[in-house]
Coordinates of C-alpha atoms in Angstrom, one line a residue:
X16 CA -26.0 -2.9 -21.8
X17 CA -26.7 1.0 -21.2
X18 CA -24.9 3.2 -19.0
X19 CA -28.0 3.8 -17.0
X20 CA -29.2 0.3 -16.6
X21 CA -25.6 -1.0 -15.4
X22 CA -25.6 2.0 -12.9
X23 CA -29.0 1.3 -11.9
X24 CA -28.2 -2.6 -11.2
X25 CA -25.2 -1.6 -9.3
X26 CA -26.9 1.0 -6.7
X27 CA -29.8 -1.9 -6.0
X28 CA -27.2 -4.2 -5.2
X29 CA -25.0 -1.5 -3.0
X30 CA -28.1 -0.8 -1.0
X31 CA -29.1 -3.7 -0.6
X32 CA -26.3 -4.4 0.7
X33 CA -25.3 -1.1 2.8
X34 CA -29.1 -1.3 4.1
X35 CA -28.6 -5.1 5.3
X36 CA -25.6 -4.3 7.3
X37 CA -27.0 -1.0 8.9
X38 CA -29.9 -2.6 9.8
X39 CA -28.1 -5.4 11.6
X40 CA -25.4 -3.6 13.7
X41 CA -27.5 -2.9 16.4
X42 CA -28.8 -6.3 16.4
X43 CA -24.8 -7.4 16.6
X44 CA -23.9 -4.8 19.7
X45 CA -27.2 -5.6 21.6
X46 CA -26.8 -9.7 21.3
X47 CA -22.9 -9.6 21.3
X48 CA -22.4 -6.9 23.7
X49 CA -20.9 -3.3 23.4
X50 CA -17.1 -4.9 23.4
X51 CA -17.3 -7.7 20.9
X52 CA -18.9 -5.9 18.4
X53 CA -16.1 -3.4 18.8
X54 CA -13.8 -6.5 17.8
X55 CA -16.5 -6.4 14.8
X56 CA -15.8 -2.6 13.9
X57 CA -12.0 -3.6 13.9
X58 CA -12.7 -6.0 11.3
X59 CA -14.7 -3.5 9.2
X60 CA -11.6 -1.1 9.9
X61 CA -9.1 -4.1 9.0
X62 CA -10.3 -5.2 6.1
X63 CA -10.4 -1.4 4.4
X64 CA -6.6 -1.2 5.8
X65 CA -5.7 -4.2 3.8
X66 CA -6.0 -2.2 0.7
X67 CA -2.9 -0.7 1.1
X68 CA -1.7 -4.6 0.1
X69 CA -3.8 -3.7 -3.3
X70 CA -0.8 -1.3 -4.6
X71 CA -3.7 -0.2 -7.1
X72 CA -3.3 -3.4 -8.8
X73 CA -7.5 -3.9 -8.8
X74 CA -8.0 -0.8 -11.1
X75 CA -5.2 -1.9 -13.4
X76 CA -6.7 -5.4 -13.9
X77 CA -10.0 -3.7 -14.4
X78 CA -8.1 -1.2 -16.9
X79 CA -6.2 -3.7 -18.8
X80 CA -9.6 -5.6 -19.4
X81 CA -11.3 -2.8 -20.6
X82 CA -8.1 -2.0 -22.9
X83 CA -8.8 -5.6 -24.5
X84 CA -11.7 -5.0 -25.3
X85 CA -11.4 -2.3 -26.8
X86 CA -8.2 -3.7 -28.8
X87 CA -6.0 -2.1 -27.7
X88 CA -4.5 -5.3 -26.2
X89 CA -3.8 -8.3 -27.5
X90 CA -5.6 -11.2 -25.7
X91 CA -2.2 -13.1 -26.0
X92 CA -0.2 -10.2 -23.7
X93 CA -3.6 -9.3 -21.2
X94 CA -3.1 -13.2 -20.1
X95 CA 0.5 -12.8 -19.7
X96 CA -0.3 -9.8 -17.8
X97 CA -3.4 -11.8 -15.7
X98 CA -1.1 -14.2 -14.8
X99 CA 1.5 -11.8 -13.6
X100 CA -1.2 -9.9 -11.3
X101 CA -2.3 -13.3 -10.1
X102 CA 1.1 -14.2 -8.9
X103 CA 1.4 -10.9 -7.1
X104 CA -1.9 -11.0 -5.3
X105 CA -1.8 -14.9 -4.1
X106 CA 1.9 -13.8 -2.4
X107 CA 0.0 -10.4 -0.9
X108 CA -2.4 -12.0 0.2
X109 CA -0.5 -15.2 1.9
X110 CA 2.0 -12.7 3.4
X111 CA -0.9 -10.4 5.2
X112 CA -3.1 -12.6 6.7
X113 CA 0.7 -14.5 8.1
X114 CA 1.5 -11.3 9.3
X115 CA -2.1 -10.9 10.9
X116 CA -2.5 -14.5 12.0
X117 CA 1.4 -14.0 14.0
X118 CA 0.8 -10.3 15.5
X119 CA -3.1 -11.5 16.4
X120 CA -2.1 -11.5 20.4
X121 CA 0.2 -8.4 20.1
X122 CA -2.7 -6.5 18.7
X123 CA -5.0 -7.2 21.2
X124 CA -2.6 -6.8 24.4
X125 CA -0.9 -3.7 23.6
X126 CA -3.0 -2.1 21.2
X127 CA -6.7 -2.5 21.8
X128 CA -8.1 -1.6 25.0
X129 CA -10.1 -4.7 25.6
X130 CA -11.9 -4.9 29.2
X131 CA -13.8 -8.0 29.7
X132 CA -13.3 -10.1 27.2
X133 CA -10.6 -13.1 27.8
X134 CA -7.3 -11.8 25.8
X135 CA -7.6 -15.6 24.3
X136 CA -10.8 -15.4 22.9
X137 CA -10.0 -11.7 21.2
X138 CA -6.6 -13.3 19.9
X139 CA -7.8 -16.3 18.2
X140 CA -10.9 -13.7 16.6
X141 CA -7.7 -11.0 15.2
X142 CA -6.7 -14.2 13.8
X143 CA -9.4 -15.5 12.2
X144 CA -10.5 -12.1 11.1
X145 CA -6.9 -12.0 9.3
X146 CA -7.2 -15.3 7.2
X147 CA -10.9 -13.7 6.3
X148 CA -9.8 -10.1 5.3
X149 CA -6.7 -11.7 3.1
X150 CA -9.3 -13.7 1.2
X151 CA -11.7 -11.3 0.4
X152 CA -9.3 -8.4 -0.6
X153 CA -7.6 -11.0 -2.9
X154 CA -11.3 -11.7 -3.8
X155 CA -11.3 -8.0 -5.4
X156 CA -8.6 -9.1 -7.8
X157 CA -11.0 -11.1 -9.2
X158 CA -14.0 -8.8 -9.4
X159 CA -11.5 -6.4 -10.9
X160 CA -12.0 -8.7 -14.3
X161 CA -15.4 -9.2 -14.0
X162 CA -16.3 -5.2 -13.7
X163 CA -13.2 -4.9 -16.4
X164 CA -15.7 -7.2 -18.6
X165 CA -18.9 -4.9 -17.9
X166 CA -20.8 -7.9 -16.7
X167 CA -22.8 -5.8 -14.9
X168 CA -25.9 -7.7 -14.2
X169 CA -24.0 -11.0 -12.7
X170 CA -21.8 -9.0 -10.4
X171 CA -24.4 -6.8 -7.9
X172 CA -26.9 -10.2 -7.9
X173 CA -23.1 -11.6 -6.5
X174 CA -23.0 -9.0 -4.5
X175 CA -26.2 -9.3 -2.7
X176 CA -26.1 -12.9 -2.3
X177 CA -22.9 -12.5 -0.6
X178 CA -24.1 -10.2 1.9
X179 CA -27.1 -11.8 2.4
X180 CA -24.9 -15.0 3.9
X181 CA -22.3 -12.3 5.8
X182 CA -25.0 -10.6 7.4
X183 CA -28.4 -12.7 8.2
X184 CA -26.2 -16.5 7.9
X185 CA -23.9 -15.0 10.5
X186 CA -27.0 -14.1 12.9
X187 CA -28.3 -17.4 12.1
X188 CA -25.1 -19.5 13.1
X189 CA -24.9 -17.1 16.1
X190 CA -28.4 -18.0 16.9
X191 CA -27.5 -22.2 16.1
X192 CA -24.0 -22.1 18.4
X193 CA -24.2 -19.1 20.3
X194 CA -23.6 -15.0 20.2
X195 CA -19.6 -15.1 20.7
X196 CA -17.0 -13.7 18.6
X197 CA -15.6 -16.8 17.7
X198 CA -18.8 -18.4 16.2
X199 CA -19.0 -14.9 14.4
X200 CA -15.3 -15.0 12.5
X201 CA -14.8 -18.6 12.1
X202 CA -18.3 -18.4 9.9
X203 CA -16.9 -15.0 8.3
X204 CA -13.7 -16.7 7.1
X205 CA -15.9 -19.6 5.6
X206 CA -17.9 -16.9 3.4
X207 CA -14.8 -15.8 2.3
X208 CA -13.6 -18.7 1.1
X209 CA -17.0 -19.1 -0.8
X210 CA -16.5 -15.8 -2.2
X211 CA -13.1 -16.4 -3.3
X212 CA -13.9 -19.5 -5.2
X213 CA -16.9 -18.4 -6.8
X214 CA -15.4 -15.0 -8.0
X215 CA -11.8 -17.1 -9.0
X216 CA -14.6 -19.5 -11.2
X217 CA -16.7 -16.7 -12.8
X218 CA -13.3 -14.9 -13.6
X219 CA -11.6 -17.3 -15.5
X220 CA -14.6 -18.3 -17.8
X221 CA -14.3 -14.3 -18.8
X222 CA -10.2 -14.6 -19.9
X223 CA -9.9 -15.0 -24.1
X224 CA -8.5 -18.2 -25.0
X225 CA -5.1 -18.5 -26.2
X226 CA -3.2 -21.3 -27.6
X227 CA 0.6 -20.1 -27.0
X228 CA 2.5 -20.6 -23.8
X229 CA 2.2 -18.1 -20.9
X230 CA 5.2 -19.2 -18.6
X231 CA 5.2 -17.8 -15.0
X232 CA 6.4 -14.4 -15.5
X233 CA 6.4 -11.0 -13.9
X234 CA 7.9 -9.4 -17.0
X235 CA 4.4 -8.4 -18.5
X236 CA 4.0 -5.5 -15.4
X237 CA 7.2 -4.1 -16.3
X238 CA 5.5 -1.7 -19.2
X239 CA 3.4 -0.5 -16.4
X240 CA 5.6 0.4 -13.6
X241 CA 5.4 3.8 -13.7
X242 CA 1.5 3.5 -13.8
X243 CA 2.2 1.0 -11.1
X244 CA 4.2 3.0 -8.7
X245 CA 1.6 5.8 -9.0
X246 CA -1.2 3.5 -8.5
X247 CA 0.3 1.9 -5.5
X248 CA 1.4 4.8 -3.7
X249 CA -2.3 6.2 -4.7
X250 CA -3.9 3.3 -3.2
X251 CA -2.0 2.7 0.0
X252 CA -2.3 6.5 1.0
X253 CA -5.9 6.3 0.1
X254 CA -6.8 3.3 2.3
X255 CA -4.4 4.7 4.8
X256 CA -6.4 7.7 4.1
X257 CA -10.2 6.5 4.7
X258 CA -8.9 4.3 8.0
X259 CA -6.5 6.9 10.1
X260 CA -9.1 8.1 12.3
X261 CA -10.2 4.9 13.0
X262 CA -6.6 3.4 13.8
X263 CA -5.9 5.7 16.0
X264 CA -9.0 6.0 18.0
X265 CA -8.8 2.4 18.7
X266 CA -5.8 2.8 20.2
X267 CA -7.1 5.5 22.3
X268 CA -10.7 5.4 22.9
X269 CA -12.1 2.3 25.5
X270 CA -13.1 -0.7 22.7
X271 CA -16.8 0.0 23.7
X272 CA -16.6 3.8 22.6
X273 CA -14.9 2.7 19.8
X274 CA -17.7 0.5 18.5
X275 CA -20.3 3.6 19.1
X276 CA -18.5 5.5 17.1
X277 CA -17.8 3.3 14.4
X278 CA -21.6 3.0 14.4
X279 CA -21.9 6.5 13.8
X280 CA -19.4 6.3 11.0
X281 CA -20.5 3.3 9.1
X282 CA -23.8 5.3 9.0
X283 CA -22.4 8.0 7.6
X284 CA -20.5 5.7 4.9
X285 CA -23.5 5.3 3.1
X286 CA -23.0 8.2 1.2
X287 CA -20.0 6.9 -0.4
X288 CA -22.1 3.7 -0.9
X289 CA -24.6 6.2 -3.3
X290 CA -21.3 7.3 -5.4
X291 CA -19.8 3.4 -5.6
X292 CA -22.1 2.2 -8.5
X293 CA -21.3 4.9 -10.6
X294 CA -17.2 4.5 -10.5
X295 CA -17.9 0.9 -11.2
X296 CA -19.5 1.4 -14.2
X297 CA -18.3 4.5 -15.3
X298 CA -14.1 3.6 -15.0
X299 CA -14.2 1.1 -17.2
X300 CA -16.2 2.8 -19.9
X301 CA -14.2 5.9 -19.1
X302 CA -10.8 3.8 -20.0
X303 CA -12.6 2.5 -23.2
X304 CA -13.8 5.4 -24.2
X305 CA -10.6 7.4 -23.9
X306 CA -8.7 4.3 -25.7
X307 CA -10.8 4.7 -28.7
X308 CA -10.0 8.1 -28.7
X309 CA -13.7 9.5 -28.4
X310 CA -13.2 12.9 -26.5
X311 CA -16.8 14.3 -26.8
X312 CA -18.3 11.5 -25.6
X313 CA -15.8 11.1 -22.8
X314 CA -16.3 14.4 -21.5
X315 CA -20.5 14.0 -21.7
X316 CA -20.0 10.8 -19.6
X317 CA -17.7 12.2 -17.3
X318 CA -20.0 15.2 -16.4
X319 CA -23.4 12.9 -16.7
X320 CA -21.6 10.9 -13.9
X321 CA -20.7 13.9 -11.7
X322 CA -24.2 15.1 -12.4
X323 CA -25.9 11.9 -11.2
X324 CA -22.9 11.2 -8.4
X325 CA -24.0 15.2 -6.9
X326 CA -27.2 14.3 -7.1
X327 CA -27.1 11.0 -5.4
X328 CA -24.4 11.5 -3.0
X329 CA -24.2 14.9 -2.1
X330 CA -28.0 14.8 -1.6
X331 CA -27.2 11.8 0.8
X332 CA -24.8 13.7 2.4
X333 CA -26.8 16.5 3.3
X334 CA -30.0 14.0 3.5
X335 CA -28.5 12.4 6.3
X336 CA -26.7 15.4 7.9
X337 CA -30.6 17.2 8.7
X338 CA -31.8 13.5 10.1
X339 CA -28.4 12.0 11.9
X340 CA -30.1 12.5 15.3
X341 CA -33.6 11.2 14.7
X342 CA -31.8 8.8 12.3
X343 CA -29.6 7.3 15.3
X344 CA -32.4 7.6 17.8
X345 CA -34.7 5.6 15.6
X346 CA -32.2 3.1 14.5
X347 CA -30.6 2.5 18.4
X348 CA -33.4 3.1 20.6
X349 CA -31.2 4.8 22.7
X350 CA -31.4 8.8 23.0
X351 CA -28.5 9.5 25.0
X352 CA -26.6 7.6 22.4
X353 CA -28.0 9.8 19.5
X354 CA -27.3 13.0 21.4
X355 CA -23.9 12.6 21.8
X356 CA -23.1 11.2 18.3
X357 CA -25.6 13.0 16.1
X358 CA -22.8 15.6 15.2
X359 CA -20.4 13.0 14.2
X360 CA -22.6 11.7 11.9
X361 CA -23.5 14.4 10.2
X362 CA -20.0 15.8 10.1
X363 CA -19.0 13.0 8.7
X364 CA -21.6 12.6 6.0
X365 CA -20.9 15.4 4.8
X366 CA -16.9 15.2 4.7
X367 CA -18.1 11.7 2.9
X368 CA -20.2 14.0 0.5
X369 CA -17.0 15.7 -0.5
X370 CA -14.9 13.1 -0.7
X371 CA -17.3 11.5 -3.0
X372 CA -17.4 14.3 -6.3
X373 CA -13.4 14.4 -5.2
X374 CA -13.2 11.0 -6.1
X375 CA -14.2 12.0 -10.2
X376 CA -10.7 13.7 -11.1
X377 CA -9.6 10.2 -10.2
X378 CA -11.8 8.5 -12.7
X379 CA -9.9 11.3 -15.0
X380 CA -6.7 10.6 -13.8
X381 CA -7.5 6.6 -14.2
X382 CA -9.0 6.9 -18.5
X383 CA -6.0 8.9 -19.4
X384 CA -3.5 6.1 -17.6
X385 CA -1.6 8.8 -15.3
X386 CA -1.7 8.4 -11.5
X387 CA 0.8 10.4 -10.2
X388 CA -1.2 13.4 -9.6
X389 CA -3.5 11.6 -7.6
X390 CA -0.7 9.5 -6.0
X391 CA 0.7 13.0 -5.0
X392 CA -3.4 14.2 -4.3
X393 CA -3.4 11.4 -1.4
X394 CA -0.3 11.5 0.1
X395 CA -0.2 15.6 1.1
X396 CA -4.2 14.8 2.6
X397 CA -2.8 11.6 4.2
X398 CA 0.3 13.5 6.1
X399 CA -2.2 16.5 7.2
X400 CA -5.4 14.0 8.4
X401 CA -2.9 12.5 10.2
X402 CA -1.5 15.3 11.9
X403 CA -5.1 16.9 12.2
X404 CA -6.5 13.3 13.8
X405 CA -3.7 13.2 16.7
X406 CA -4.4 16.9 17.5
X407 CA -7.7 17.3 17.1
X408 CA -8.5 13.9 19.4
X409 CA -6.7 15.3 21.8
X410 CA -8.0 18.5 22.1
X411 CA -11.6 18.4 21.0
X412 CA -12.2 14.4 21.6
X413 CA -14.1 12.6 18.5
X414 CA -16.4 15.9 17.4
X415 CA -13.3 17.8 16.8
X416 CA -12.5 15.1 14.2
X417 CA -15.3 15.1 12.8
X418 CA -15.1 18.8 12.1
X419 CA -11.5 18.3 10.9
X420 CA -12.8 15.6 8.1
X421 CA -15.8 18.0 6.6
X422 CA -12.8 21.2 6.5
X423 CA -10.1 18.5 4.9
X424 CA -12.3 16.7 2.4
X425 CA -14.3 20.3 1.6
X426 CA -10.9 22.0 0.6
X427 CA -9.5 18.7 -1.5
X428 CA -12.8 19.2 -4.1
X429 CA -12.6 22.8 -4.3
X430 CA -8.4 23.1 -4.5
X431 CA -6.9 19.8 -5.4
X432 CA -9.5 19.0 -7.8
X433 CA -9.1 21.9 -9.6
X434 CA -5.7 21.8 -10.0
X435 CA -6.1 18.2 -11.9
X436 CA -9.1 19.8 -14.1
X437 CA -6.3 22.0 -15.2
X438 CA -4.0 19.3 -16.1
X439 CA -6.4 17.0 -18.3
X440 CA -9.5 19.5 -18.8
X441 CA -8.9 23.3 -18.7
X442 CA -11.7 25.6 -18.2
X443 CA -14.0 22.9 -17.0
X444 CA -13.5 22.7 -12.9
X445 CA -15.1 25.7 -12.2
X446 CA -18.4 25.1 -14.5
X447 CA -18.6 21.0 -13.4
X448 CA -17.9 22.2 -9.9
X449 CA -21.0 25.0 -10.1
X450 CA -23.2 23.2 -12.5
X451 CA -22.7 19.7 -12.3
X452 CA -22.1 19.7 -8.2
X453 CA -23.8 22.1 -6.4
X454 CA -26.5 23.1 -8.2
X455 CA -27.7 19.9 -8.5
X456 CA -28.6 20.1 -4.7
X457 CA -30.6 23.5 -4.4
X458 CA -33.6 21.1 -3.7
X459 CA -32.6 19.2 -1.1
X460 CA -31.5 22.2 0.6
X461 CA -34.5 23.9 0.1
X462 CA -36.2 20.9 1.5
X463 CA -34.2 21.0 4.7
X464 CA -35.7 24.5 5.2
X465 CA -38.9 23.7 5.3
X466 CA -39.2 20.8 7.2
X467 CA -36.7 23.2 9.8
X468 CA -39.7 25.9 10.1
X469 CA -42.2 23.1 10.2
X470 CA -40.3 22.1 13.7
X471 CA -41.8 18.6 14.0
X472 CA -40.4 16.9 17.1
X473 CA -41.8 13.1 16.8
X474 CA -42.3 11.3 20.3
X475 CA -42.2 7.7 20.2
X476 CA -39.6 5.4 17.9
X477 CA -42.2 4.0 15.7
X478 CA -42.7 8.4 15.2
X479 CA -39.1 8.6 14.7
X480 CA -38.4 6.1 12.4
X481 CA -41.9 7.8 10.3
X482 CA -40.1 10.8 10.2
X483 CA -36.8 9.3 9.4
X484 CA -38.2 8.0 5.7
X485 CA -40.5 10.7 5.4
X486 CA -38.1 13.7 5.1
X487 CA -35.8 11.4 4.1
X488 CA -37.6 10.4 0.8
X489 CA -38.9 13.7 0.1
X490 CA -36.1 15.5 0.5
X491 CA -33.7 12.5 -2.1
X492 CA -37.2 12.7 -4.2
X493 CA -36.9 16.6 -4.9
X494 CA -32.9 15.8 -5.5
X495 CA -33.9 13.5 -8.1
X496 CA -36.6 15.1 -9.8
X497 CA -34.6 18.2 -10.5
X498 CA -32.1 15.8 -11.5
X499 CA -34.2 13.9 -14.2
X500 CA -35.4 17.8 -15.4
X501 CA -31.9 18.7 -15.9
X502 CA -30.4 15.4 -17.2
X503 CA -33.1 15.4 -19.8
X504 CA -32.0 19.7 -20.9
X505 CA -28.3 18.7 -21.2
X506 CA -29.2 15.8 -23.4
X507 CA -31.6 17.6 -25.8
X508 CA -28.7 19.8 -26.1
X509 CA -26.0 17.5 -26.4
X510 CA -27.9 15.7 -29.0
X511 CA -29.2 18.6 -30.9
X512 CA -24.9 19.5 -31.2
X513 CA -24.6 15.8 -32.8
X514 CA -26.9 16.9 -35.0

């Protein structure tokens, strides 16, 4: 299947997806109330944390797969190796959700800062949320192989069916046996267990066949542990990373205000949601590529992707940083709300932006096999969002954070970024961060301009939510349109080179 087409199924699936559960939340808070769907945004927030379990095992299935088939693996030693990483994750997975499941009713009376519900009722919901977290992250394992494969088409209809029974079967069952947390995570946990099974199924039909004797071994990771130290610090200090704020402000912020502001922030997420498809499909073909030791056409994919990623995500960023407050207003109904959150969602959109062309020198970093520069890459931006997160709450409240995530993520993608371009491509950070990232967003900016000196100020919701798509789509349509005129330039040229 092409490169374009893959991404293409993937972002219909991740908005489908995104759009589903934005569209809900407010249906969640207003039927569940302001406090239990703050024990809702502490499951979103859990189940990102339990990537820190993942040790960046995920990407090395999905790399190992890719190196298969490419042959540069032998079927015989990737199934030694599957059934090495299986062993690993079924033990991770037991031991967190334990772990979970036993500090359930710690969590909620020394941590959380729950205020009317019964410290029973929030207990047994940390515990159910555990068992459902632990099954979907060890779910991942198994989608690892199936993106490995490039089965592209199977995996976002998956996807979407998935979401579509988290999201709208939740409300239903809620609807069927009442709006209560426990109705909510007991029918969580049994999605997960669907998810796992179906994704454990679909994964093993993918594994090559082999006649000798695999034996229950961890041996076959042992090649790979300096690629799998590297990964695992890299992935613990980047879930650690994307989930600090949060941690801390739930320990600090009245569970209520905590669930507005994860609002704010799960808005602002959807930028990273635009960039997702593209690592999906690109990593793996990135990995292949650089296996069978084709460096031109690694390097046009690479900076196709960024092109496309800028486009799509940066746009997004910015997209959503001109329309937070209308955006909120429309999508809550409730003004005051917007007014006091509109900032953090911008802020944040944009850090996201930022975070999201960042992401690329990892896709670099993962092809060539060599983590440790992005291992070291999340731990220094860990230890200072950490620091910044505990100061800045205190002294400027949850704006000040905000502020502190656009600075921190804007000086990772002009400094850190560079300084792996120099390691694996020198002379390209400066032109892919000029031509491939910013001025791929001249229009939307442009755009934002505009519709600023037009000064509309809609009235009503149903006006609001107008204006919302309106400036919205025109302002992603000019993104993409200079995007397509572009694309089409560096092709002729690339192509006219191959020539």
């Amino acid at each position: 299947m092409q490169l374009r087409t893959s991404i293409a199924l993937n972002y219909a699936s991740q908005l489908y997806v995104t759009l589903l559960a934005v569209a809900l939340v407010p249906v969640l808070e207003r039927r569940m109330g302001a406090e239990a769907y703050g024990l809702v945004a502490f499951f979103s927030m859990l189940f990102a944390a339990f990537y820190v379990l993942d040790l960046g095992l995920t990407p090395m299935v999905q790399r190992e797969f890719a190196r298969m088939r490419a042959q540069a693996l032998s079927p015989l030693d990737f199934r030694r190796i599957w059934r090495a990483f299986a062993m690993v994750f079924a033990g991770l997975a037991t031991a967190g959700a334990l772990a979970v499941v036993l500090l359930a009713d710690a969590l909620v009376r020394r941590w959380l800062n729950v205020l009317e519900l019964p410290h029973e009722t929030a207990s047994r919901a940390v515990a159910l949320m555990g068992l459902a977290v632990a099954l979907r992250w060890w779910s991942g394992f198994h989608r690892g192989a199936v993106s490995g494969g490039e089965h592209m088409v199977w995996l976002p209809v998956f996807n979407a069916l998935m979401a579509t029974l988290r999201f709208p079967g939740a409300l239903l069952c809620m609807h069927l046996w009442g709006y209560n947390v426990t109705t909510f995570f007991v029918f969580q946990l049994g999605v997960a267990l669907l998810e796992w099974a179906w994704l454990a199924a679909k994964a093993h039909t993918l594994l090559p066949q082999v006649e000798e004797r695999l034996g229950w071994s961890l041996a076959p990771l042992r090649p790979m542990w300096r690629l799998g130290v590297a990964g695992a610090v890299a992935a613990a200090t980047g879930a650690l990373l994307m989930q600090v704020d949060r941690a801390l402000l739930s320990g600090r912020l009245p569970l209520g205000d905590f669930g507005h502001f994860s609002m704010a922030v799960l808005v602002a997420t959807m930028v990273m949601v635009l960039s997702a498809p593209i690592s999906t499909v690109l990593m793996p073909r990135l990995a292949r590529l650089h296996a069978e030791g084709h460096a031109t056409d690694f390097l046009q994919i690479y900076r196709m992707g960024s092109r496309l990623a800028s486009a799509l995500a940066m746009g997004g960023a910015l997209t959503l940083a001109f329309c937070a407050k209308p955006l909120l207003t429309a999508w809550t109904g409730e003004a005051d709300w917007a007014m006091q959150y509109w900032p953090v969602l911008a802020l944040y959109a944009l850090g996201y932006g930022f975070w999201a062309m960042g992401g690329f020198v990892y896709y670099l970093q993962y092809a060539h096999g060599e983590l440790k520069w992005h291992a070291w890459g999340n731990a220094i931006t860990l230890v200072v969002w950490s620091l910044m997160v505990w100061w800045l709450s205190e002294w400027g409240g949850v704006l000040a954070v905000a502020m502190g995530w656009a600075v921190l993520t804007g000086a990772y993608l002009l400094l850190w970024a560079w300084l792996v371009h120099a390691r694996y491509m020198p002379r390209v950070h400066w032109a892919w961060l000029w031509r491939d990232v910013l001025a791929m967003n001249w229009p939307v900016l442009l755009g934002m301009l505009l519709f600023s000196l037009l000064g509309w100020e809609p009235q009503s919701r149903r006006e609001t939510f107008a204006y919302v798509w309106l400036v919205g789509g025109v302002l992603m349509a000019l993104n993409m349109a200079w995007w397509a005129w572009t694309e089409r330039r560096h092709w002729g040229r690339w192509l006219q080179r191959a020539k």
